[in-house]
Amino acid sequence: MSAAPLRIGTRASELALTQSGHVGAAIVEGTGHQVELVHVSTHGDRDRTSPLAQIGGTGVFVTAVRQALLDGEVDVVVHSWKDLPTAPLDEITLACSPEREDPRDALCARDGMTLAQLPAGARVGTGSPRRGAQLLRARPDLEVVGIRGNVETRLNWALGPDADLHAVVLAASGLRRVGREAVISELLPVEVMLPAPAQGALAVEATTAALAPSPWFAERLAAVDDAATRAAVTAERSLLRALEAGCSAPVAAYAELEPSADTAAAQVLRLRALAIRPDGTHVVEGEARVDLDLAADALSGPGSVPVELGQELAADLLSRGAGEILAEARA
């Protein structure tokens, strides 16, 4: 790769291209290398109408992009981290995780209405069982409508000339990355709408074999990696894997670093999570905390502090009935 541009495999949506372009620019900064975005069509891109769980759920936006990496067609791939299966692949390395964007969900409503201001019986669109369930938990009177499509397609359901919904809910991170934050009428607090595991975070993958012969590549990936993001998302995805739930399951998790009152050198990694019945009528939720030193502790991999925190909280949720909620949702 020393004389060639850095080839980044990416889906061809506006959001994916924007994300990949920003990450690529950060990786090659100061190296003299250029970035080439290689478009890869995925199953999820070709079928834009069926529910994600019906066409494959976890991995529906990932498999083809990863295959291009394994086939040597690209040097690195960029994913929305929440789309990745939780099981690792031996041939592929999570090379870096750039700093996370705002993980919250955004309500985009007619006339700038907030969730509380929506009229009784308002129709709200989302393709996410997690979002739909939490909307109904907060407002049981709402009608949740399943929608799919890219950012503009989904916004048009509520804000377009032929809109027939009162509002839609999208990830704030995606709206910010494509410059559409002006359509946000309310950033939903995590106390109302806990995010999906890894929401707002990007995962940059490379083949394990490609890192060693390219020192500049490995060095730049390390420079782009954000330790706090890696620790938080690792905890969230560890919980998701322990629950044996996919990215389309009605599971939410959010981890963040807070100051520690006990140890000056360490911080506290706080993880909140829930499993919720799709109609919002029953939820099992909880939180767990652990001291974490970003400079000294392993931030990912078996036995690391974030992984064990996720497993601990998942076990707690399962002991209180989360497994039954997830089994019901799968059925």
PDB file of N, CA and C in Angstrom, residues 83-147:
ATOM      1  N   ASP A  83     -23.942  -2.352  13.547  1.00  0.00           N
ATOM      2  CA  ASP A  83     -24.354  -3.328  12.542  1.00  0.00           C
ATOM      3  C   ASP A  83     -23.534  -4.609  12.579  1.00  0.00           C
ATOM      4  N   LEU A  84     -22.404  -4.604  13.278  1.00  0.00           N
ATOM      5  CA  LEU A  84     -21.501  -5.755  13.266  1.00  0.00           C
ATOM      6  C   LEU A  84     -22.025  -6.893  14.153  1.00  0.00           C
ATOM      7  N   PRO A  85     -21.913  -8.144  13.688  1.00  0.00           N
ATOM      8  CA  PRO A  85     -22.168  -9.274  14.592  1.00  0.00           C
ATOM      9  C   PRO A  85     -21.211  -9.202  15.776  1.00  0.00           C
ATOM     10  N   THR A  86     -21.635  -9.716  16.916  1.00  0.00           N
ATOM     11  CA  THR A  86     -20.793  -9.617  18.114  1.00  0.00           C
ATOM     12  C   THR A  86     -19.682 -10.671  18.128  1.00  0.00           C
ATOM     13  N   ALA A  87     -19.829 -11.746  17.367  1.00  0.00           N
ATOM     14  CA  ALA A  87     -18.779 -12.775  17.333  1.00  0.00           C
ATOM     15  C   ALA A  87     -17.626 -12.310  16.457  1.00  0.00           C
ATOM     16  N   PRO A  88     -16.380 -12.380  16.936  1.00  0.00           N
ATOM     17  CA  PRO A  88     -15.236 -11.932  16.138  1.00  0.00           C
ATOM     18  C   PRO A  88     -14.896 -12.931  15.035  1.00  0.00           C
ATOM     19  N   LEU A  89     -14.170 -12.441  14.006  1.00  0.00           N
ATOM     20  CA  LEU A  89     -13.630 -13.294  12.950  1.00  0.00           C
ATOM     21  C   LEU A  89     -12.115 -13.345  13.100  1.00  0.00           C
ATOM     22  N   ASP A  90     -11.537 -14.533  13.014  1.00  0.00           N
ATOM     23  CA  ASP A  90     -10.093 -14.679  13.209  1.00  0.00           C
ATOM     24  C   ASP A  90      -9.292 -13.898  12.165  1.00  0.00           C
ATOM     25  N   GLU A  91      -9.801 -13.838  10.933  1.00  0.00           N
ATOM     26  CA  GLU A  91      -9.037 -13.209   9.852  1.00  0.00           C
ATOM     27  C   GLU A  91      -9.094 -11.693   9.871  1.00  0.00           C
ATOM     28  N   ILE A  92     -10.013 -11.126  10.651  1.00  0.00           N
ATOM     29  CA  ILE A  92     -10.262  -9.681  10.626  1.00  0.00           C
ATOM     30  C   ILE A  92     -10.008  -9.091  12.005  1.00  0.00           C
ATOM     31  N   THR A  93      -9.354  -7.926  12.019  1.00  0.00           N
ATOM     32  CA  THR A  93      -9.029  -7.220  13.259  1.00  0.00           C
ATOM     33  C   THR A  93      -9.817  -5.920  13.339  1.00  0.00           C
ATOM     34  N   LEU A  94     -10.381  -5.629  14.515  1.00  0.00           N
ATOM     35  CA  LEU A  94     -10.953  -4.307  14.750  1.00  0.00           C
ATOM     36  C   LEU A  94      -9.776  -3.360  14.913  1.00  0.00           C
ATOM     37  N   ALA A  95      -9.438  -2.665  13.839  1.00  0.00           N
ATOM     38  CA  ALA A  95      -8.197  -1.899  13.797  1.00  0.00           C
ATOM     39  C   ALA A  95      -8.280  -0.611  14.598  1.00  0.00           C
ATOM     40  N   CYS A  96      -9.425   0.037  14.585  1.00  0.00           N
ATOM     41  CA  CYS A  96      -9.566   1.246  15.407  1.00  0.00           C
ATOM     42  C   CYS A  96     -11.028   1.608  15.538  1.00  0.00           C
ATOM     43  N   SER A  97     -11.313   2.440  16.534  1.00  0.00           N
ATOM     44  CA  SER A  97     -12.660   2.955  16.770  1.00  0.00           C
ATOM     45  C   SER A  97     -12.531   4.454  17.020  1.00  0.00           C
ATOM     46  N   PRO A  98     -12.846   5.273  16.007  1.00  0.00           N
ATOM     47  CA  PRO A  98     -12.751   6.723  16.192  1.00  0.00           C
ATOM     48  C   PRO A  98     -13.694   7.215  17.294  1.00  0.00           C
ATOM     49  N   GLU A  99     -13.490   8.440  17.720  1.00  0.00           N
ATOM     50  CA  GLU A  99     -14.320   9.008  18.782  1.00  0.00           C
ATOM     51  C   GLU A  99     -15.789   8.942  18.403  1.00  0.00           C
ATOM     52  N   ARG A 100     -16.599   8.551  19.349  1.00  0.00           N
ATOM     53  CA  ARG A 100     -18.029   8.340  19.125  1.00  0.00           C
ATOM     54  C   ARG A 100     -18.777   9.653  18.914  1.00  0.00           C
ATOM     55  N   GLU A 101     -19.742   9.625  17.995  1.00  0.00           N
ATOM     56  CA  GLU A 101     -20.669  10.743  17.825  1.00  0.00           C
ATOM     57  C   GLU A 101     -21.748  10.629  18.906  1.00  0.00           C
ATOM     58  N   ASP A 102     -22.633  11.614  18.963  1.00  0.00           N
ATOM     59  CA  ASP A 102     -23.750  11.611  19.903  1.00  0.00           C
ATOM     60  C   ASP A 102     -24.527  10.295  19.767  1.00  0.00           C
ATOM     61  N   PRO A 103     -24.631   9.497  20.831  1.00  0.00           N
ATOM     62  CA  PRO A 103     -25.305   8.198  20.729  1.00  0.00           C
ATOM     63  C   PRO A 103     -26.823   8.267  20.844  1.00  0.00           C
ATOM     64  N   ARG A 104     -27.377   9.423  21.118  1.00  0.00           N
ATOM     65  CA  ARG A 104     -28.809   9.505  21.392  1.00  0.00           C
ATOM     66  C   ARG A 104     -29.662   9.334  20.131  1.00  0.00           C
ATOM     67  N   ASP A 105     -30.933   9.027  20.359  1.00  0.00           N
ATOM     68  CA  ASP A 105     -31.909   8.990  19.278  1.00  0.00           C
ATOM     69  C   ASP A 105     -32.538  10.365  19.134  1.00  0.00           C
ATOM     70  N   ALA A 106     -32.944  10.670  17.901  1.00  0.00           N
ATOM     71  CA  ALA A 106     -33.489  11.992  17.598  1.00  0.00           C
ATOM     72  C   ALA A 106     -34.913  11.873  17.082  1.00  0.00           C
ATOM     73  N   LEU A 107     -35.800  12.646  17.655  1.00  0.00           N
ATOM     74  CA  LEU A 107     -37.168  12.750  17.150  1.00  0.00           C
ATOM     75  C   LEU A 107     -37.191  13.845  16.100  1.00  0.00           C
ATOM     76  N   CYS A 108     -37.711  13.521  14.943  1.00  0.00           N
ATOM     77  CA  CYS A 108     -37.861  14.493  13.850  1.00  0.00           C
ATOM     78  C   CYS A 108     -39.351  14.590  13.560  1.00  0.00           C
ATOM     79  N   ALA A 109     -39.987  15.649  14.045  1.00  0.00           N
ATOM     80  CA  ALA A 109     -41.441  15.751  14.031  1.00  0.00           C
ATOM     81  C   ALA A 109     -41.914  16.985  13.271  1.00  0.00           C
ATOM     82  N   ARG A 110     -43.125  16.907  12.783  1.00  0.00           N
ATOM     83  CA  ARG A 110     -43.757  18.065  12.146  1.00  0.00           C
ATOM     84  C   ARG A 110     -43.821  19.235  13.124  1.00  0.00           C
ATOM     85  N   ASP A 111     -43.637  20.409  12.615  1.00  0.00           N
ATOM     86  CA  ASP A 111     -43.792  21.638  13.398  1.00  0.00           C
ATOM     87  C   ASP A 111     -42.891  21.683  14.625  1.00  0.00           C
ATOM     88  N   GLY A 112     -41.799  20.921  14.610  1.00  0.00           N
ATOM     89  CA  GLY A 112     -40.840  20.968  15.695  1.00  0.00           C
ATOM     90  C   GLY A 112     -41.348  20.411  17.013  1.00  0.00           C
ATOM     91  N   MET A 113     -42.345  19.547  16.963  1.00  0.00           N
ATOM     92  CA  MET A 113     -42.919  19.020  18.201  1.00  0.00           C
ATOM     93  C   MET A 113     -41.951  18.089  18.924  1.00  0.00           C
ATOM     94  N   THR A 114     -42.035  18.099  20.244  1.00  0.00           N
ATOM     95  CA  THR A 114     -41.307  17.140  21.071  1.00  0.00           C
ATOM     96  C   THR A 114     -42.161  15.894  21.256  1.00  0.00           C
ATOM     97  N   LEU A 115     -41.578  14.870  21.890  1.00  0.00           N
ATOM     98  CA  LEU A 115     -42.329  13.643  22.148  1.00  0.00           C
ATOM     99  C   LEU A 115     -43.560  13.931  22.996  1.00  0.00           C
ATOM    100  N   ALA A 116     -43.417  14.782  23.990  1.00  0.00           N
ATOM    101  CA  ALA A 116     -44.541  15.100  24.868  1.00  0.00           C
ATOM    102  C   ALA A 116     -45.618  15.899  24.143  1.00  0.00           C
ATOM    103  N   GLN A 117     -45.246  16.645  23.104  1.00  0.00           N
ATOM    104  CA  GLN A 117     -46.193  17.493  22.396  1.00  0.00           C
ATOM    105  C   GLN A 117     -46.940  16.789  21.272  1.00  0.00           C
ATOM    106  N   LEU A 118     -46.516  15.597  20.891  1.00  0.00           N
ATOM    107  CA  LEU A 118     -47.211  14.876  19.827  1.00  0.00           C
ATOM    108  C   LEU A 118     -48.662  14.643  20.231  1.00  0.00           C
ATOM    109  N   PRO A 119     -49.606  14.780  19.309  1.00  0.00           N
ATOM    110  CA  PRO A 119     -51.018  14.589  19.673  1.00  0.00           C
ATOM    111  C   PRO A 119     -51.317  13.136  20.025  1.00  0.00           C
ATOM    112  N   ALA A 120     -52.375  12.923  20.765  1.00  0.00           N
ATOM    113  CA  ALA A 120     -52.791  11.570  21.116  1.00  0.00           C
ATOM    114  C   ALA A 120     -52.995  10.753  19.842  1.00  0.00           C
ATOM    115  N   GLY A 121     -52.454   9.530  19.848  1.00  0.00           N
ATOM    116  CA  GLY A 121     -52.599   8.669  18.684  1.00  0.00           C
ATOM    117  C   GLY A 121     -51.678   9.003  17.525  1.00  0.00           C
ATOM    118  N   ALA A 122     -50.692   9.861  17.748  1.00  0.00           N
ATOM    119  CA  ALA A 122     -49.780  10.257  16.667  1.00  0.00           C
ATOM    120  C   ALA A 122     -49.069   9.034  16.099  1.00  0.00           C
ATOM    121  N   ARG A 123     -48.802   9.077  14.791  1.00  0.00           N
ATOM    122  CA  ARG A 123     -48.126   7.987  14.092  1.00  0.00           C
ATOM    123  C   ARG A 123     -46.636   8.319  13.980  1.00  0.00           C
ATOM    124  N   VAL A 124     -45.794   7.442  14.544  1.00  0.00           N
ATOM    125  CA  VAL A 124     -44.353   7.690  14.585  1.00  0.00           C
ATOM    126  C   VAL A 124     -43.644   6.526  13.897  1.00  0.00           C
ATOM    127  N   GLY A 125     -42.734   6.833  12.984  1.00  0.00           N
ATOM    128  CA  GLY A 125     -42.071   5.817  12.199  1.00  0.00           C
ATOM    129  C   GLY A 125     -40.692   5.444  12.714  1.00  0.00           C
ATOM    130  N   THR A 126     -40.394   4.159  12.701  1.00  0.00           N
ATOM    131  CA  THR A 126     -39.059   3.648  13.021  1.00  0.00           C
ATOM    132  C   THR A 126     -38.971   2.213  12.532  1.00  0.00           C
ATOM    133  N   GLY A 127     -37.783   1.783  12.120  1.00  0.00           N
ATOM    134  CA  GLY A 127     -37.577   0.404  11.749  1.00  0.00           C
ATOM    135  C   GLY A 127     -36.982  -0.424  12.865  1.00  0.00           C
ATOM    136  N   SER A 128     -36.843   0.162  14.049  1.00  0.00           N
ATOM    137  CA  SER A 128     -36.154  -0.469  15.173  1.00  0.00           C
ATOM    138  C   SER A 128     -37.139  -0.930  16.241  1.00  0.00           C
ATOM    139  N   PRO A 129     -37.195  -2.241  16.543  1.00  0.00           N
ATOM    140  CA  PRO A 129     -38.040  -2.696  17.654  1.00  0.00           C
ATOM    141  C   PRO A 129     -37.669  -2.040  18.982  1.00  0.00           C
ATOM    142  N   ARG A 130     -36.370  -1.770  19.189  1.00  0.00           N
ATOM    143  CA  ARG A 130     -35.925  -1.113  20.423  1.00  0.00           C
ATOM    144  C   ARG A 130     -36.543   0.273  20.539  1.00  0.00           C
ATOM    145  N   ARG A 131     -36.473   1.051  19.451  1.00  0.00           N
ATOM    146  CA  ARG A 131     -37.056   2.396  19.490  1.00  0.00           C
ATOM    147  C   ARG A 131     -38.569   2.330  19.642  1.00  0.00           C
ATOM    148  N   GLY A 132     -39.195   1.449  18.860  1.00  0.00           N
ATOM    149  CA  GLY A 132     -40.646   1.358  18.927  1.00  0.00           C
ATOM    150  C   GLY A 132     -41.134   1.000  20.320  1.00  0.00           C
ATOM    151  N   ALA A 133     -40.476   0.049  20.973  1.00  0.00           N
ATOM    152  CA  ALA A 133     -40.892  -0.379  22.305  1.00  0.00           C
ATOM    153  C   ALA A 133     -40.735   0.749  23.320  1.00  0.00           C
ATOM    154  N   GLN A 134     -39.630   1.483  23.239  1.00  0.00           N
ATOM    155  CA  GLN A 134     -39.414   2.566  24.208  1.00  0.00           C
ATOM    156  C   GLN A 134     -40.331   3.756  23.936  1.00  0.00           C
ATOM    157  N   LEU A 135     -40.684   3.978  22.677  1.00  0.00           N
ATOM    158  CA  LEU A 135     -41.694   4.998  22.378  1.00  0.00           C
ATOM    159  C   LEU A 135     -43.016   4.645  23.053  1.00  0.00           C
ATOM    160  N   LEU A 136     -43.415   3.376  22.944  1.00  0.00           N
ATOM    161  CA  LEU A 136     -44.683   2.952  23.537  1.00  0.00           C
ATOM    162  C   LEU A 136     -44.613   2.929  25.060  1.00  0.00           C
ATOM    163  N   ARG A 137     -43.443   2.684  25.596  1.00  0.00           N
ATOM    164  CA  ARG A 137     -43.296   2.743  27.047  1.00  0.00           C
ATOM    165  C   ARG A 137     -43.539   4.169  27.543  1.00  0.00           C
ATOM    166  N   ALA A 138     -43.005   5.149  26.800  1.00  0.00           N
ATOM    167  CA  ALA A 138     -43.162   6.554  27.194  1.00  0.00           C
ATOM    168  C   ALA A 138     -44.536   7.106  26.839  1.00  0.00           C
ATOM    169  N   ARG A 139     -45.063   6.661  25.689  1.00  0.00           N
ATOM    170  CA  ARG A 139     -46.349   7.155  25.194  1.00  0.00           C
ATOM    171  C   ARG A 139     -47.160   5.986  24.645  1.00  0.00           C
ATOM    172  N   PRO A 140     -47.877   5.258  25.511  1.00  0.00           N
ATOM    173  CA  PRO A 140     -48.631   4.076  25.053  1.00  0.00           C
ATOM    174  C   PRO A 140     -49.705   4.394  24.023  1.00  0.00           C
ATOM    175  N   ASP A 141     -50.076   5.654  23.900  1.00  0.00           N
ATOM    176  CA  ASP A 141     -51.126   6.027  22.959  1.00  0.00           C
ATOM    177  C   ASP A 141     -50.626   6.138  21.523  1.00  0.00           C
ATOM    178  N   LEU A 142     -49.322   6.145  21.315  1.00  0.00           N
ATOM    179  CA  LEU A 142     -48.782   6.340  19.967  1.00  0.00           C
ATOM    180  C   LEU A 142     -49.038   5.118  19.087  1.00  0.00           C
ATOM    181  N   GLU A 143     -49.048   5.348  17.774  1.00  0.00           N
ATOM    182  CA  GLU A 143     -49.058   4.265  16.800  1.00  0.00           C
ATOM    183  C   GLU A 143     -47.674   4.220  16.164  1.00  0.00           C
ATOM    184  N   VAL A 144     -46.952   3.139  16.400  1.00  0.00           N
ATOM    185  CA  VAL A 144     -45.606   2.990  15.844  1.00  0.00           C
ATOM    186  C   VAL A 144     -45.710   2.299  14.491  1.00  0.00           C
ATOM    187  N   VAL A 145     -45.118   2.920  13.471  1.00  0.00           N
ATOM    188  CA  VAL A 145     -45.190   2.431  12.093  1.00  0.00           C
ATOM    189  C   VAL A 145     -43.795   1.996  11.646  1.00  0.00           C
ATOM    190  N   GLY A 146     -43.672   0.783  11.132  1.00  0.00           N
ATOM    191  CA  GLY A 146     -42.385   0.286  10.678  1.00  0.00           C
ATOM    192  C   GLY A 146     -41.974   0.905   9.344  1.00  0.00           C
ATOM    193  N   ILE A 147     -40.768   1.473   9.277  1.00  0.00           N
ATOM    194  CA  ILE A 147     -40.264   2.068   8.042  1.00  0.00           C
ATOM    195  C   ILE A 147     -38.823   1.617   7.815  1.00  0.00           C
TER     196      ILE A 147
END
